[in-house]
């Protein structure tokens, strides 16, 4: 597994950062840094399935491993989605199955530090994430700091 770490400090309380992370409207905006038209289908509850999708109904199928609103969210990636079909086996799935993505929010002098830790099964996507995450966090920060 390849481990990656990203962080930013946002001038907003954790509750607002949490809403910006996971409310549908703002989620679609900040995740456009990964793929234009990104969205998620889930109820955001611990144990629930999450479909991380793009406009062609393709992406990843995951589950919420742990949710501690508004401090911590952990996803475990299980497979992929192609044209709306969930796939749990195959070579491309092996690159992602068991990978995790964790969001930790902590208070720092009235602001919120957001830490994003990822474990990905293949280093093939490392450059993509090194490029996309800083853009996504900048957009997230901008949205969360709006009044």
XYZ file of N, CA and C in Angstrom:
441
model
N 0.841 -1.192 0.000
C 0.000 0.000 0.000
C 0.878 1.244 0.000
N 0.464 2.206 -0.754
C 1.113 3.514 -0.824
C 0.339 4.473 0.082
N 1.028 5.145 1.012
C 0.379 6.070 1.928
C 0.607 7.503 1.465
N -0.480 8.283 1.479
C -0.401 9.688 1.078
C -1.085 10.533 2.148
N -0.588 11.763 2.331
C -1.091 12.644 3.380
C -1.247 14.053 2.803
N -2.406 14.659 3.059
C -2.681 16.028 2.609
C -3.327 16.773 3.770
N -3.074 18.070 3.858
C -3.719 18.834 4.920
C -3.878 20.291 4.525
N -4.833 20.933 5.209
C -5.059 22.361 5.064
C -5.686 22.865 6.352
N -5.559 24.158 6.601
C -6.224 24.791 7.731
C -7.255 25.759 7.173
N -8.474 25.644 7.673
C -9.618 26.385 7.141
C -10.164 27.308 8.225
N -10.406 28.554 7.860
C -10.923 29.543 8.802
C -12.441 29.388 8.929
N -12.834 28.278 9.538
C -14.252 27.955 9.762
C -14.303 26.858 10.818
N -15.418 26.766 11.559
C -15.542 25.696 12.552
C -15.681 24.322 11.891
N -15.354 23.283 12.644
C -15.377 21.912 12.113
C -16.740 21.539 11.537
N -17.818 21.967 12.184
C -19.161 21.626 11.705
C -19.393 22.149 10.289
N -18.916 23.370 10.018
C -19.086 23.948 8.682
C -18.191 23.244 7.658
N -16.976 22.927 8.061
C -16.076 22.191 7.159
C -16.680 20.830 6.835
N -17.235 20.155 7.843
C -17.868 18.856 7.644
C -19.006 18.955 6.624
N -19.874 19.962 6.816
C -20.987 20.159 5.870
C -20.463 20.420 4.463
N -19.403 21.210 4.359
C -18.834 21.517 3.050
C -18.257 20.257 2.409
N -17.655 19.411 3.212
C -17.115 18.149 2.701
C -18.204 17.238 2.152
N -19.337 17.109 2.893
C -20.254 16.024 2.607
C -21.662 16.417 2.168
N -22.033 17.701 2.177
C -23.324 18.104 1.596
C -23.221 18.008 0.083
N -24.264 17.525 -0.557
C -24.230 17.234 -1.989
C -23.743 18.407 -2.841
N -24.297 19.579 -2.635
C -23.950 20.721 -3.497
C -22.466 21.079 -3.421
N -21.940 21.206 -2.213
C -20.530 21.582 -2.077
C -19.600 20.402 -2.366
N -20.044 19.183 -2.057
C -19.235 18.001 -2.394
C -18.959 17.982 -3.897
N -19.974 18.227 -4.694
C -19.821 18.239 -6.152
C -18.834 19.315 -6.608
N -18.810 20.433 -5.898
C -17.926 21.528 -6.293
C -16.459 21.222 -5.990
N -16.162 20.817 -4.761
C -14.746 20.627 -4.434
C -14.167 19.363 -5.070
N -15.005 18.347 -5.298
C -14.483 17.120 -5.920
C -14.337 17.233 -7.428
N -14.777 18.340 -8.002
C -14.558 18.535 -9.446
C -13.066 18.595 -9.762
N -12.226 18.823 -8.752
C -10.772 18.807 -8.949
C -10.280 17.417 -9.347
N -11.031 16.384 -8.982
C -10.664 15.013 -9.338
C -11.231 14.635 -10.701
N -12.483 14.998 -10.922
C -13.141 14.740 -12.209
C -14.385 15.627 -12.272
N -14.496 16.387 -13.323
C -15.663 17.255 -13.499
C -16.931 16.407 -13.470
N -17.910 16.847 -12.699
C -19.166 16.114 -12.608
C -19.189 15.042 -11.528
N -18.182 15.027 -10.648
C -18.137 14.034 -9.572
C -19.286 14.236 -8.583
N -19.794 13.123 -8.065
C -20.829 13.162 -7.033
C -20.798 11.849 -6.266
N -21.533 11.813 -5.155
C -21.577 10.600 -4.331
C -23.025 10.230 -4.079
N -23.296 8.930 -4.082
C -24.610 8.403 -3.709
C -24.448 7.624 -2.418
N -25.009 8.168 -1.320
C -24.926 7.539 -0.009
C -25.798 8.312 0.969
N -25.966 7.751 2.165
C -26.630 8.494 3.243
C -25.602 9.015 4.247
N -24.306 8.767 4.006
C -23.181 9.220 4.825
C -23.209 8.640 6.241
N -23.876 7.511 6.444
C -23.928 6.888 7.770
C -22.911 5.753 7.870
N -22.375 5.576 9.065
C -21.390 4.521 9.297
C -21.943 3.172 8.853
N -21.137 2.422 8.102
C -21.528 1.118 7.589
C -22.197 1.164 6.232
N -22.594 2.347 5.781
C -23.308 2.470 4.501
C -22.384 2.368 3.303
N -22.960 1.941 2.201
C -22.261 1.906 0.923
C -22.196 3.321 0.364
N -21.096 3.614 -0.337
C -20.924 4.888 -1.029
C -20.530 4.597 -2.467
N -21.234 5.215 -3.398
C -20.818 5.174 -4.791
C -20.234 6.535 -5.111
N -18.937 6.584 -5.383
C -18.262 7.799 -5.821
C -18.261 7.765 -7.341
N -19.044 8.646 -7.946
C -19.313 8.539 -9.375
C -19.002 9.812 -10.153
N -18.909 9.637 -11.475
C -18.806 10.745 -12.413
C -20.008 10.713 -13.334
N -20.047 11.602 -14.310
C -21.226 11.724 -15.180
C -21.624 10.430 -15.917
N -20.679 9.547 -16.190
C -20.995 8.297 -16.889
C -21.365 7.172 -15.924
N -21.694 7.540 -14.666
C -22.030 6.556 -13.628
C -20.916 5.526 -13.447
N -19.677 6.012 -13.540
C -18.515 5.167 -13.305
C -17.686 5.781 -12.186
N -16.990 4.927 -11.435
C -16.180 5.411 -10.327
C -15.835 4.293 -9.379
N -16.055 4.530 -8.082
C -15.670 3.568 -7.057
C -16.851 3.218 -6.160
N -16.841 1.995 -5.669
C -17.799 1.581 -4.649
C -17.009 1.381 -3.356
N -17.519 1.987 -2.295
C -16.830 1.985 -1.009
C -17.853 1.798 0.100
N -17.356 1.738 1.318
C -18.255 1.747 2.466
C -17.684 2.695 3.507
N -18.577 3.254 4.307
C -18.156 4.135 5.383
C -17.762 3.257 6.558
N -16.476 3.190 6.760
C -15.910 2.331 7.797
C -16.171 2.919 9.182
N -16.057 4.252 9.288
C -16.312 4.926 10.563
C -16.717 6.365 10.300
N -17.692 6.836 11.064
C -18.132 8.223 10.978
C -18.327 8.765 12.392
N -17.616 9.835 12.691
C -17.713 10.489 13.989
C -17.900 11.987 13.723
N -19.118 12.356 13.354
C -19.458 13.722 12.968
C -19.152 14.689 14.107
N -18.511 15.800 13.921
C -17.839 16.324 12.736
C -16.318 16.190 12.819
N -15.824 15.078 13.306
C -14.381 14.951 13.558
C -13.650 13.954 12.669
N -14.345 12.893 12.224
C -13.614 11.842 11.514
C -14.550 11.073 10.594
N -14.066 10.807 9.385
C -14.784 9.962 8.425
C -13.751 9.061 7.767
N -14.069 7.773 7.703
C -13.168 6.803 7.094
C -13.917 5.979 6.050
N -13.342 5.899 4.865
C -13.896 5.101 3.778
C -12.963 3.943 3.479
N -13.557 2.793 3.184
C -12.797 1.657 2.667
C -13.298 1.397 1.258
N -12.373 1.404 0.308
C -12.743 1.192 -1.082
C -12.812 -0.310 -1.371
N -13.916 -0.719 -1.992
C -14.203 -2.138 -2.185
C -14.106 -2.587 -3.636
N -14.381 -1.687 -4.552
C -14.403 -2.062 -5.958
C -14.613 -0.856 -6.836
N -15.081 -1.103 -8.035
C -15.314 -0.007 -8.969
C -16.711 -0.105 -9.562
N -17.118 0.978 -10.174
C -18.405 1.044 -10.851
C -18.129 1.426 -12.297
N -18.679 0.663 -13.229
C -18.556 0.972 -14.658
C -19.939 0.982 -15.263
N -20.307 2.131 -15.823
C -21.633 2.297 -16.436
C -22.750 1.867 -15.490
N -22.601 2.207 -14.204
C -23.634 1.908 -13.220
C -23.593 0.509 -12.635
N -22.644 -0.325 -13.056
C -22.533 -1.702 -12.572
C -21.386 -1.798 -11.571
N -21.690 -2.318 -10.379
C -20.670 -2.493 -9.346
C -19.842 -3.738 -9.644
N -18.513 -3.589 -9.575
C -17.583 -4.677 -9.886
C -16.666 -4.872 -8.677
N -16.609 -6.108 -8.178
C -15.835 -6.399 -6.985
C -14.660 -7.338 -7.238
N -14.440 -7.735 -8.482
C -13.342 -8.645 -8.811
C -12.645 -8.175 -10.072
N -11.398 -8.633 -10.252
C -10.647 -8.305 -11.454
C -9.376 -7.541 -11.120
N -8.511 -7.405 -12.114
C -7.214 -6.764 -11.917
C -7.326 -5.313 -11.475
N -8.200 -4.533 -12.123
C -8.296 -3.119 -11.757
C -8.866 -2.942 -10.354
N -9.727 -3.860 -9.931
C -10.288 -3.796 -8.580
C -9.201 -4.091 -7.547
N -8.292 -4.997 -7.863
C -7.218 -5.353 -6.930
C -6.369 -4.141 -6.560
N -6.280 -3.152 -7.465
C -5.497 -1.948 -7.187
C -6.152 -1.092 -6.106
N -7.468 -1.220 -5.917
C -8.199 -0.360 -4.989
C -8.765 -1.079 -3.781
N -9.127 -2.349 -3.929
C -9.793 -3.059 -2.831
C -8.944 -2.991 -1.567
N -9.573 -2.551 -0.480
C -8.884 -2.437 0.795
C -8.210 -1.100 1.025
N -8.149 -0.256 -0.008
C -7.591 1.084 0.171
C -8.499 1.888 1.090
N -7.905 2.820 1.819
C -8.687 3.642 2.740
C -8.467 5.121 2.453
N -9.432 5.900 2.905
C -9.373 7.361 2.785
C -9.974 7.908 4.076
N -9.175 8.639 4.852
C -9.593 9.130 6.160
C -9.532 10.652 6.219
N -10.579 11.241 6.789
C -10.672 12.689 6.970
C -10.721 12.960 8.468
N -9.760 13.735 8.975
C -9.703 14.084 10.389
C -9.761 15.599 10.522
N -10.720 16.085 11.319
C -10.896 17.517 11.535
C -10.576 17.824 12.992
N -9.677 18.792 13.229
C -9.330 19.201 14.590
C -9.381 20.719 14.689
N -9.758 21.199 15.875
C -9.791 22.637 16.138
C -8.380 23.134 16.414
N -8.032 24.264 15.780
C -6.745 24.904 16.014
C -7.000 26.406 16.106
N -7.060 26.912 17.327
C -7.259 28.354 17.550
C -8.451 28.912 16.783
N -9.594 28.231 16.869
C -10.811 28.712 16.214
C -10.911 28.382 14.741
N -9.902 27.736 14.211
C -9.937 27.284 12.817
C -9.953 25.763 12.811
N -10.081 25.180 11.632
C -10.140 23.719 11.531
C -8.990 23.214 10.673
N -8.234 22.294 11.222
C -7.209 21.617 10.433
C -7.838 20.353 9.881
N -7.778 20.201 8.575
C -8.281 19.006 7.904
C -7.097 18.183 7.433
N -7.046 16.946 7.887
C -6.032 15.995 7.451
C -6.714 14.936 6.605
N -6.157 14.654 5.457
C -6.650 13.594 4.591
C -5.519 12.587 4.435
N -5.771 11.369 4.898
C -4.789 10.291 4.783
C -5.372 9.209 3.883
N -4.578 8.804 2.932
C -5.014 7.765 1.983
C -4.003 6.637 1.963
N -4.514 5.442 1.850
C -3.690 4.285 1.528
C -4.230 3.754 0.226
N -3.395 3.777 -0.795
C -3.830 3.272 -2.099
C -3.024 2.028 -2.437
N -3.677 1.095 -3.089
C -3.069 -0.195 -3.375
C -1.986 -0.162 -4.427
N -1.980 0.882 -5.242
C -1.021 0.955 -6.339
C -0.437 2.356 -6.423
N 0.855 2.438 -6.620
C 1.514 3.745 -6.770
C 1.216 4.370 -8.131
N 0.520 3.637 -9.004
C 0.217 4.142 -10.346
C -0.577 5.437 -10.313
N -1.370 5.643 -9.258
C -2.224 6.823 -9.173
C -1.637 7.933 -8.312
N -0.436 7.742 -7.813
C 0.169 8.697 -6.888
C 0.277 10.095 -7.506
N 0.802 10.215 -8.707
C 0.962 11.529 -9.342
C -0.379 12.225 -9.545
N -1.382 11.449 -9.893
C -2.726 12.009 -10.061
C -3.195 12.662 -8.761
N -3.068 11.946 -7.640
C -3.511 12.480 -6.360
C -2.631 13.635 -5.890
N -1.332 13.564 -6.134
C -0.444 14.669 -5.760
C -0.829 15.957 -6.491
N -1.377 15.832 -7.665
C -1.834 16.987 -8.441
C -3.245 17.424 -8.037
N -4.147 16.465 -7.865
C -5.562 16.787 -7.654
C -5.890 17.215 -6.223
N -5.303 16.583 -5.218
C -5.676 16.905 -3.833
C -5.430 18.355 -3.454
N -4.277 18.947 -3.767
C -4.101 20.366 -3.419
C -5.166 21.268 -4.044
N -5.556 20.998 -5.272
C -6.617 21.770 -5.931
C -7.953 21.566 -5.226
N -8.245 20.320 -4.871
C -9.509 20.013 -4.189
C -9.561 20.703 -2.825
N -8.462 20.658 -2.080
C -8.445 21.281 -0.757
C -8.538 22.797 -0.845
N -7.949 23.383 -1.863
C -8.065 24.831 -2.048
C -9.517 25.228 -2.328
N -10.201 24.455 -3.161
C -11.612 24.714 -3.454
C -12.464 24.490 -2.209
N -12.206 23.438 -1.469
C -12.926 23.156 -0.230
C -12.761 24.306 0.760
N -11.538 24.774 0.923
C -11.235 25.897 1.825
C -12.018 27.139 1.407
N -11.994 27.437 0.122
C -12.722 28.593 -0.418
C -14.229 28.489 -0.102
N -14.802 27.324 -0.329
C -16.237 27.126 -0.071
C -16.574 27.207 1.409
N -15.753 26.594 2.258
C -16.034 26.559 3.693
C -15.864 27.930 4.345
N -15.015 28.763 3.764
C -14.776 30.084 4.340
C -15.765 31.142 3.873
N -16.666 30.780 2.954
C -17.706 31.721 2.539
C -18.660 31.950 3.707
N -19.146 33.183 3.832
C -20.111 33.474 4.916
C -21.487 32.967 4.612
